[in-house]
Each structure stands twice: as C-alpha cells, then as structure tokens.
Coordinates of N, CA and C in Angstrom, one line a residue:
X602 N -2.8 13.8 -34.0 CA -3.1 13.8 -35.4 C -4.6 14.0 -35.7
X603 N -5.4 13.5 -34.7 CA -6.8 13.4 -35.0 C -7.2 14.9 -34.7
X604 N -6.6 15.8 -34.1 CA -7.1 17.1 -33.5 C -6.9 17.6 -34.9
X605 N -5.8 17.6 -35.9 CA -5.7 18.5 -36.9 C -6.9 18.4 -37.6
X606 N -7.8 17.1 -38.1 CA -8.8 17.1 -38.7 C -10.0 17.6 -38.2
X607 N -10.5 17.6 -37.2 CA -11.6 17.7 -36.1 C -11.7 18.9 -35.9
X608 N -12.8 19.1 -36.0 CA -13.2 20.5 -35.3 C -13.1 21.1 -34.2
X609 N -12.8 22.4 -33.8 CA -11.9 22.9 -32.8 C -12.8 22.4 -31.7
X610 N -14.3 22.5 -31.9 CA -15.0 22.2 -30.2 C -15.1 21.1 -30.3
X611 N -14.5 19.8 -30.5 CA -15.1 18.8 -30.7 C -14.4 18.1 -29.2
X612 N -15.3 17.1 -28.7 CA -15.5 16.7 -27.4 C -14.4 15.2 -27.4
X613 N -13.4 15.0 -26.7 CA -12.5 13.9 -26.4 C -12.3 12.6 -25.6
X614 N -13.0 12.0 -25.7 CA -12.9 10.6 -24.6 C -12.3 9.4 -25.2
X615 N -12.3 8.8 -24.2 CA -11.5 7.6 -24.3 C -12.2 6.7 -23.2
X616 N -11.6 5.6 -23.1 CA -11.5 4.4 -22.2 C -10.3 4.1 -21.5
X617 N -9.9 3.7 -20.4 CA -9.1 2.8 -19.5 C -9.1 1.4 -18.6
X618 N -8.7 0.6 -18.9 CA -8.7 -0.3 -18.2 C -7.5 -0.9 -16.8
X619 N -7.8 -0.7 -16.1 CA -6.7 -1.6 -14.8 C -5.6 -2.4 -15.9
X620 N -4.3 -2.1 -15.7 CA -3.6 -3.0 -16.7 C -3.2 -4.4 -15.5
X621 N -3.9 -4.4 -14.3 CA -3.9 -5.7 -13.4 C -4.7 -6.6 -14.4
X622 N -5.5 -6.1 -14.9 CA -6.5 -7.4 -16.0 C -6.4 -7.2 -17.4
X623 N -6.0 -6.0 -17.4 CA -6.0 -5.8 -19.0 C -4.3 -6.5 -19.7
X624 N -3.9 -6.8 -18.9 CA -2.4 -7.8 -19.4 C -2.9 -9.0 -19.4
X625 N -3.9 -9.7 -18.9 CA -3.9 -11.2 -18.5 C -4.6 -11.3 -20.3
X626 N -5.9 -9.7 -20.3 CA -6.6 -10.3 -21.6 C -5.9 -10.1 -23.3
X627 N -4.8 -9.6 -22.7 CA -3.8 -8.7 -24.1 C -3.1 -10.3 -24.6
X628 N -2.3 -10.8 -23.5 CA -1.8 -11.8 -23.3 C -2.4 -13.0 -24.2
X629 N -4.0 -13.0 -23.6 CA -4.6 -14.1 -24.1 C -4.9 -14.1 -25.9
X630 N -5.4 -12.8 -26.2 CA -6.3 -11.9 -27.1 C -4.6 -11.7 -28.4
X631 N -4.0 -11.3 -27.6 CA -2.9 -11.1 -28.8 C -1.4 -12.1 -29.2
X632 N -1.6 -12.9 -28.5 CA -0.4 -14.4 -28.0 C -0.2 -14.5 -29.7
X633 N -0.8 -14.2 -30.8 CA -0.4 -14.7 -31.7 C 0.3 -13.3 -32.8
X634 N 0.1 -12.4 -32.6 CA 0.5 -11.0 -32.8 C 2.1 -10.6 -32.1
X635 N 1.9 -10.9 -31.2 CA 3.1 -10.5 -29.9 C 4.1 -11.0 -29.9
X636 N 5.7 -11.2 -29.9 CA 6.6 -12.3 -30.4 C 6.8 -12.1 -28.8
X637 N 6.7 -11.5 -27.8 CA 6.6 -12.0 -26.1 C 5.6 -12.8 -26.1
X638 N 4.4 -12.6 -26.2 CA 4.0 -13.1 -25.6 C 3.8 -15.3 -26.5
X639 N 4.1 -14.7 -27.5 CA 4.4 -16.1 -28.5 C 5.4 -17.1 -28.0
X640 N 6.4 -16.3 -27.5 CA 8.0 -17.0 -27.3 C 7.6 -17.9 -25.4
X641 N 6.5 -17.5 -24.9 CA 6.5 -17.4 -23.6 C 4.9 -19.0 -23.5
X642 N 5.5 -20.1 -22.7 CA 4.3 -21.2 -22.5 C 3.2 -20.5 -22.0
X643 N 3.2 -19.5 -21.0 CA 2.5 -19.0 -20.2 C 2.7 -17.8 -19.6
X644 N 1.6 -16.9 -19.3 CA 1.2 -15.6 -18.4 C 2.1 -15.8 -17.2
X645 N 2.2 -16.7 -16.6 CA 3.0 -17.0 -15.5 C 4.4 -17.0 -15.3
X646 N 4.6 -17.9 -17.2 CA 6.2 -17.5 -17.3 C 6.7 -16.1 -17.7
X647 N 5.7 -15.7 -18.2 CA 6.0 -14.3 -18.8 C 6.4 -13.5 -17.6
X648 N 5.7 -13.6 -16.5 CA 5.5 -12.3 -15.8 C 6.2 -12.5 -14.4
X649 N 7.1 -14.4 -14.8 CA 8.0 -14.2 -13.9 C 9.3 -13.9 -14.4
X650 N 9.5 -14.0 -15.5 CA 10.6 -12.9 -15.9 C 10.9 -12.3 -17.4
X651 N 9.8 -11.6 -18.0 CA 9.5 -10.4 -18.9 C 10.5 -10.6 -19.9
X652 N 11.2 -9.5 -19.2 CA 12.5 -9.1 -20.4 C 13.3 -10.8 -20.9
X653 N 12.9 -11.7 -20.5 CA 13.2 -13.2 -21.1 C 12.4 -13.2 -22.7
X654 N 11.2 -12.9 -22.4 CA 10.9 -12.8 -23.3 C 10.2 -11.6 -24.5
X655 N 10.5 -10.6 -23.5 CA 10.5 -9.2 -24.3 C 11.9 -8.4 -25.1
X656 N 11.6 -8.2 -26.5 CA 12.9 -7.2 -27.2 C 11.9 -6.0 -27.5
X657 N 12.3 -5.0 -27.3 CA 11.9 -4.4 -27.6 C 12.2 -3.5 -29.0
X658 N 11.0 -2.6 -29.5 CA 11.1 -2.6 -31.0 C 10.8 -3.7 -31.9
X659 N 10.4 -5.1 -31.5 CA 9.7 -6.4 -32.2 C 9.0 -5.9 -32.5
X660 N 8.4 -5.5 -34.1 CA 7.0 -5.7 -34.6 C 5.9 -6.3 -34.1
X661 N 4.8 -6.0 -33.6 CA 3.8 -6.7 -32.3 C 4.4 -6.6 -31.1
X662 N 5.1 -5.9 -30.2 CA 5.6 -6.1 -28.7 C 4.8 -4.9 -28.8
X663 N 4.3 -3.9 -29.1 CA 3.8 -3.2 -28.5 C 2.6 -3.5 -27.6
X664 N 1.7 -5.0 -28.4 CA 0.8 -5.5 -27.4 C 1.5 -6.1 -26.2
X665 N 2.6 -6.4 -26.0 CA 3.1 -6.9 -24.4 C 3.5 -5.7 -23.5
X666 N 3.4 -5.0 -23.8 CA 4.1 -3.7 -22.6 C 3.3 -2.3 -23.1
X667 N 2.4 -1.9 -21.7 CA 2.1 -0.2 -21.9 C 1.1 -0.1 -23.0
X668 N 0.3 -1.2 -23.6 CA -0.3 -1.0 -24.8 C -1.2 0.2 -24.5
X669 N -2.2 0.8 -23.4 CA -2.9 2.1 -23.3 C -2.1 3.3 -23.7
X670 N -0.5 3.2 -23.1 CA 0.1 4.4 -23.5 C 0.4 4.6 -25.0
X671 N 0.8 3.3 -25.6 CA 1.4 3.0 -26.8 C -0.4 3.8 -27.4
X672 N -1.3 3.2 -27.4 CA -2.4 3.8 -27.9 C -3.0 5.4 -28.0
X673 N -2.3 5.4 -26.5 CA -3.0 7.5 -26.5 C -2.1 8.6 -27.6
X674 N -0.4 7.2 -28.1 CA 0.6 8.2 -28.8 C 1.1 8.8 -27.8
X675 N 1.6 8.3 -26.5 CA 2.1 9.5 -26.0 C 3.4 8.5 -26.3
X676 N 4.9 9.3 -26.0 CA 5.9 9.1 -26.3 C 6.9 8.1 -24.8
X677 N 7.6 7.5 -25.0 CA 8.0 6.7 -24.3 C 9.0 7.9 -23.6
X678 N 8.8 7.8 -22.3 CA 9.4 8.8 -21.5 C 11.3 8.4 -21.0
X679 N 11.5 9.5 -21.1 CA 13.3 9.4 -20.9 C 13.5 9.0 -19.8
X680 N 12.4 10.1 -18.5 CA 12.7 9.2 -17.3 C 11.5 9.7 -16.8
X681 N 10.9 8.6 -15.2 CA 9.6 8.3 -14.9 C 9.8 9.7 -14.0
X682 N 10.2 11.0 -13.7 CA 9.8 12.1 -13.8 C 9.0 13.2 -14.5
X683 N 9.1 12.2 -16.0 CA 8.1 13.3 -17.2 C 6.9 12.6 -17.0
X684 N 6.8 11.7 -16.6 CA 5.1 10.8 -16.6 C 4.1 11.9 -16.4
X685 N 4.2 12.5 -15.2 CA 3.2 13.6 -14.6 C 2.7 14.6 -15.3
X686 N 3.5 15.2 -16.4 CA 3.7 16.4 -17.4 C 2.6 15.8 -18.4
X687 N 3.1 14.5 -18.9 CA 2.7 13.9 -19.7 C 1.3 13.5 -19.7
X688 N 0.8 13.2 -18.2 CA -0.5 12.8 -18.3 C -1.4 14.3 -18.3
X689 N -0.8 15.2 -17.3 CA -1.7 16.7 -17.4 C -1.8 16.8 -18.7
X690 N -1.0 16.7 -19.5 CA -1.0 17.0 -20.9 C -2.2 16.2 -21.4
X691 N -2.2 15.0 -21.8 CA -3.3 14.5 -22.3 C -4.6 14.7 -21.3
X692 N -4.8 14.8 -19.9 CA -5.9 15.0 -19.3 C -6.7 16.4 -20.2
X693 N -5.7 17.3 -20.5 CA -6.2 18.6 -21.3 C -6.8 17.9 -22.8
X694 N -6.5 17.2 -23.0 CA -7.2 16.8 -24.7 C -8.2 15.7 -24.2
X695 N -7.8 15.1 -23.3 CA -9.3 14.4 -23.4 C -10.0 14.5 -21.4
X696 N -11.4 15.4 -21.9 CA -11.7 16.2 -20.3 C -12.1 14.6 -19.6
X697 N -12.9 13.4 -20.5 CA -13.5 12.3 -19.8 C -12.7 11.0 -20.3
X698 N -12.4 10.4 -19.1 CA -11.7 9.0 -19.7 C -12.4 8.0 -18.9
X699 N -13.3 7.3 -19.3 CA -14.0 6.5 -19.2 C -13.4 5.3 -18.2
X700 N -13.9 4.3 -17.3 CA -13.4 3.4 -16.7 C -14.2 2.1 -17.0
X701 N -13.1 0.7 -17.4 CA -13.4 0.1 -18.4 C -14.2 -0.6 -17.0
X702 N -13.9 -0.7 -15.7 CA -14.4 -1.6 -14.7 C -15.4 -0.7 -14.2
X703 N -15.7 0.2 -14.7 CA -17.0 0.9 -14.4 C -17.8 1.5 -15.2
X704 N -18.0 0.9 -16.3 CA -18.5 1.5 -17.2 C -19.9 2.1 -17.4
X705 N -20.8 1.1 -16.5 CA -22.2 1.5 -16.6 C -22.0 3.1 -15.9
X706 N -21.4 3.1 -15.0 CA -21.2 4.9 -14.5 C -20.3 5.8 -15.3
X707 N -19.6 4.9 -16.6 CA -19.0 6.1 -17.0 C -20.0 6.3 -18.5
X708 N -21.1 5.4 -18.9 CA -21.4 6.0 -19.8 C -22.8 7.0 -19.6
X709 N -22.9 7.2 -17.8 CA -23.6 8.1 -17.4 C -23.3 9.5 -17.5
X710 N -21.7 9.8 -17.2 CA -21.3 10.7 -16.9 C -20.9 11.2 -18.6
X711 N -20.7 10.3 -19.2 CA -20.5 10.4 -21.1 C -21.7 11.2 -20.9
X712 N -22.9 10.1 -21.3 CA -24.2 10.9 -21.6 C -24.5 12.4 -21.0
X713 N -24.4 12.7 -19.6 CA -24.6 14.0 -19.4 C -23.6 14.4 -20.0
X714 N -22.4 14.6 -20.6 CA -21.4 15.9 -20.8 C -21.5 15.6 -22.0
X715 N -22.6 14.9 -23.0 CA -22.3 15.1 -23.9 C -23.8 15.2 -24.6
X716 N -24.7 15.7 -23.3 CA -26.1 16.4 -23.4 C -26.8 15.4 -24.3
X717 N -26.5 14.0 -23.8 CA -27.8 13.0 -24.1 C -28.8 12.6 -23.5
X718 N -30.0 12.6 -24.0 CA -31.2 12.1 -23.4 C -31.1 10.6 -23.2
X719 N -31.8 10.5 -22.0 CA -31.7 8.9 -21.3 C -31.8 7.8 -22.0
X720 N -32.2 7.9 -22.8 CA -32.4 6.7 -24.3 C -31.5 6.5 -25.2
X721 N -30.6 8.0 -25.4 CA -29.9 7.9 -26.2 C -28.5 6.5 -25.6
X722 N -28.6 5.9 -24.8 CA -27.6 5.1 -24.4 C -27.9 3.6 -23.3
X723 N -27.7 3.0 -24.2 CA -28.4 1.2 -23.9 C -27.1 0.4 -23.7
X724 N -26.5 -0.3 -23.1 CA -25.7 -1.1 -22.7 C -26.1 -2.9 -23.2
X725 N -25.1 -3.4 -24.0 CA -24.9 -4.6 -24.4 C -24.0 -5.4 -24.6
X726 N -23.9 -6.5 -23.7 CA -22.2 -7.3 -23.9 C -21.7 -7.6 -24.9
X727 N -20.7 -7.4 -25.8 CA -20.2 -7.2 -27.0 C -18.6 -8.1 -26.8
X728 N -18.6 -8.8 -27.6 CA -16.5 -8.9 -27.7 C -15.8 -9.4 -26.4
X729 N -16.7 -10.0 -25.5 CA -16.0 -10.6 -24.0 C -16.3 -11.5 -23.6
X730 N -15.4 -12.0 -22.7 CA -15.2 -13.7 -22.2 C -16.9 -13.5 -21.4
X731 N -16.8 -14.9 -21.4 CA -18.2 -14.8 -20.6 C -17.7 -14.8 -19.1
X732 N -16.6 -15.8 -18.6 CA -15.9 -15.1 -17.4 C -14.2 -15.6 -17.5
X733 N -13.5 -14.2 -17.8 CA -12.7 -14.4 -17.5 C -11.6 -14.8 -16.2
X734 N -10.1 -15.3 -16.8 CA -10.3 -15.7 -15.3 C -9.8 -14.9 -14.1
X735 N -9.7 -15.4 -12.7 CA -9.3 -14.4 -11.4 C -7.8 -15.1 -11.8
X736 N -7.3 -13.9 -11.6 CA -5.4 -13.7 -11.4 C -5.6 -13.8 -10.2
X737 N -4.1 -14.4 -9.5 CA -3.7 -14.3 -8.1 C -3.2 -13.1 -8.2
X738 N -3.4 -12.4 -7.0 CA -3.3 -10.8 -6.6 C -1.4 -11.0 -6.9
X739 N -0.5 -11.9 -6.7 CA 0.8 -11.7 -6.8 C 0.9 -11.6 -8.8
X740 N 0.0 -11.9 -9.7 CA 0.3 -12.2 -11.1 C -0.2 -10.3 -11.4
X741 N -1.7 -9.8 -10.4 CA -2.1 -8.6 -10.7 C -1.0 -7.5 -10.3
X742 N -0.4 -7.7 -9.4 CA 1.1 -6.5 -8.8 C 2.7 -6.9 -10.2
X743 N 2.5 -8.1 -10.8 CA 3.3 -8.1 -11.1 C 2.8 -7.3 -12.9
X744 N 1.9 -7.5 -13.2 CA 1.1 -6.7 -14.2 C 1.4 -5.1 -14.5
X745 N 0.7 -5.1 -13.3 CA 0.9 -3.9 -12.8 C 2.7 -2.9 -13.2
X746 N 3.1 -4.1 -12.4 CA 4.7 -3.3 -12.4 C 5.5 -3.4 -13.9
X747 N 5.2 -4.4 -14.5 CA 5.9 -4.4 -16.2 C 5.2 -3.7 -16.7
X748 N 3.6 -3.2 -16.6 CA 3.3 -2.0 -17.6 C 3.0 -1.1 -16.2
X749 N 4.3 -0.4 -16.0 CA 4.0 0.6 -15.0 C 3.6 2.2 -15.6
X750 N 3.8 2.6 -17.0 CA 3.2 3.5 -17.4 C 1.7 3.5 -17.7
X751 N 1.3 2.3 -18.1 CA -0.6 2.1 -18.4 C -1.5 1.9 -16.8
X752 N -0.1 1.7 -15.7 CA -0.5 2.1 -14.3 C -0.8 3.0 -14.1
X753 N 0.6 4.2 -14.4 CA 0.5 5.5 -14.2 C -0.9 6.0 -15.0
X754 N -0.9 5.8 -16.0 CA -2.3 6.4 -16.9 C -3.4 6.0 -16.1
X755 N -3.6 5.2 -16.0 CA -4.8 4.2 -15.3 C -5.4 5.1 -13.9
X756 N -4.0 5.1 -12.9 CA -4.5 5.6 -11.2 C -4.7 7.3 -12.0
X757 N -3.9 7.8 -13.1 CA -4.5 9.1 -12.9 C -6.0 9.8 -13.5
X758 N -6.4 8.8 -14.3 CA -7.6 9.0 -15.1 C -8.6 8.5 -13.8
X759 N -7.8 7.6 -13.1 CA -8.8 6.8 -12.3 C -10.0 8.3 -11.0
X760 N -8.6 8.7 -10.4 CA -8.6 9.7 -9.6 C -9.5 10.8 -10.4
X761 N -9.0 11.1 -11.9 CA -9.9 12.5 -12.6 C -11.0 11.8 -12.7
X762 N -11.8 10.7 -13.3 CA -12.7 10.1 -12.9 C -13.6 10.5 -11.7
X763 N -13.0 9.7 -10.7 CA -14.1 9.8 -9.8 C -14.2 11.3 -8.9
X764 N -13.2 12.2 -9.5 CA -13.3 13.4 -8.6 C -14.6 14.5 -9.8
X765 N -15.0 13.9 -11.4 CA -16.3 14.0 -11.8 C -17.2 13.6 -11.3
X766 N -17.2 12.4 -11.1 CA -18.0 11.9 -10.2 C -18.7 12.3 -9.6
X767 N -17.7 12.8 -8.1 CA -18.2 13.0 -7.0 C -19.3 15.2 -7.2
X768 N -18.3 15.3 -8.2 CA -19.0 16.8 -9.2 C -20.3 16.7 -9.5
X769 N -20.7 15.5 -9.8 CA -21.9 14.9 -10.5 C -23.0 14.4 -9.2
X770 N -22.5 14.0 -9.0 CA -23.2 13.4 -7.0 C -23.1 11.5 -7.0
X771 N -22.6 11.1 -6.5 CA -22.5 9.6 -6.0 C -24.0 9.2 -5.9
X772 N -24.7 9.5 -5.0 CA -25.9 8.9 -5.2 C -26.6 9.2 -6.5
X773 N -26.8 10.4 -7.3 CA -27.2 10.2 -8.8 C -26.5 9.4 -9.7
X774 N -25.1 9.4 -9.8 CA -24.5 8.4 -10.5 C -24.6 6.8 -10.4
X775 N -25.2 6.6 -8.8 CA -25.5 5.0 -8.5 C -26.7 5.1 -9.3
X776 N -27.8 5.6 -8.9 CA -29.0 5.5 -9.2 C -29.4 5.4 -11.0
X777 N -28.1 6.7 -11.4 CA -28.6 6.2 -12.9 C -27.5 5.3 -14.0
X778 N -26.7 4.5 -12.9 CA -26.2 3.5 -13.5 C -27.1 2.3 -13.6
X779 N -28.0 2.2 -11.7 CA -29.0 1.4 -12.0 C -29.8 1.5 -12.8
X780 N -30.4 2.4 -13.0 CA -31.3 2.4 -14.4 C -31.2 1.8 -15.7
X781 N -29.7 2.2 -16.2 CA -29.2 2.1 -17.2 C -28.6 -0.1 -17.5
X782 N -28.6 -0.1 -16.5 CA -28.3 -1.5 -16.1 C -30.0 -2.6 -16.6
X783 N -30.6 -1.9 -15.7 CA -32.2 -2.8 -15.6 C -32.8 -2.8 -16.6

C-alpha cells in the first residue's frame, strides 16, 4: 500500500530481529494487548504448549505468533512451500533489511546505500531494557519453532545481509561500525 503513494525510486528498508529474542520481548512488551500471551502465567508456560493458549484470529494474537511477518503484510501461507516465493518477493521491494542484533553494521551499510555522509548517522539507546534477560537455548529453539515464518524471514534477510556485507568488505564494515560506536 505504501508503494502506491511513494515515488517510484524511492529506497525500502526495514529491520529484523532473531525471533529467538524477539518473542521473549513481544511476550513481555505486549502481555497486555495479546489474549495468549494474557491467558498464559509465563513465557515458559506459553512455549511449553502454545496452541493452549493461542486462538487464532483473537484481536491482539497477532503479537504472539510471526509478528515480523504479520508486519511486512505478507499473507499467511497455505503451505510452507510458498515461504521461498514469498520472501524473493519481498527481498525485491525492500533491497536492505537491516539486523536488529547488528545494527551498528547495518546502519553503516544504510548510510552508504543511501549516500550519507559520516555525520549524517549517530547511534543512541532509545526504548530498551537495560539488560534483558538470557533465555535458555531450549526456550530460544522453541521460539524459534512457534514463529517459524519470522524464522524463515529472519535466516533469509539474515544471509541477504551479510552477502552485502561481504560486497561492502568485512574489514571496512568492522572498522566503520567502530567508529560509529566511539
């Protein structure tokens, strides 16, 4: 919808986050929005068995399941063979997707593709826990697996990512994240 308004060269990014952590903060951040995650004592109970406390189509479940996909608009797939179609497709509308666990490198690779001078981009903690907490790797695989589409989105932005990246050069990208950092 946003393409119809926009000007035809106009440049498209976004953001991604690991839905290994980005469920623990949805969980915490939306518990009152969410009728899963409301109905549920805990992250723990939830994710030891979901559909207990997931209906789908509840007004607010969209924050308990796939909330990155629910956000890009892409359409809930009939079966996990269209996933692949689905992502080329959106990889074509938006060329840079940002990584939420790497950010200082992805607002390097923003800045160059979108012909900013080094100043034009300062980094500041905004809107986050000061430390959130460490999931046990068995709570991150199970994350993982209930939002297995914001997975699929995730490893494939993840891969287009850093195959820029590596377009860009690894050691320039370290170097002017550290800058951008100090």
């Amino acid at each position: 919808q946003v393409q119809r308004v926009m000007p035809n060269d106009s440049f498209y990014f976004s953001i991604v986050r690991d839905p290994g952590s980005l469920g623990e903060s949805a969980f915490s951040y939306f518990r009152a929005a969410a009728p899963a995650f409301r109905r549920s004592p805990s992250l723990a109970a939830f994710l030891a068995s979901p559909w207990r406390f997931f209906r789908p189509g509840l007004r607010g479940n969209h924050y308990a399941r796939n909330l990155q996909w629910f956000d890009f608009g892409l359409p809930e797939p009939a079966a996990p063979a269209e996933v692949p179609a689905l992502l080329e497709r959106l990889g074509r509308v938006f060329p840079l997707v940002l990584l939420a666990e790497r950010f200082d490198e992805s607002l390097v690779l923003l800045r160059h593709r979108l012909c900013w001078p080094r100043d034009a981009v300062d980094v500041f903690p905004h809107n986050s826990r000061a430390a959130p907490p460490k999931l046990p790797e068995s709570q991150v695989r199970r994350l993982r697996r209930w939002n297995w589409l914001d997975w699929a989105l995730y490893l494939h932005f993840n891969r287009s990512f850093w195959r820029q990246a590596e377009e860009f050069g690894l050691p320039r990208l370290r170097e002017e994240a550290a800058a951008l950092r100090a």
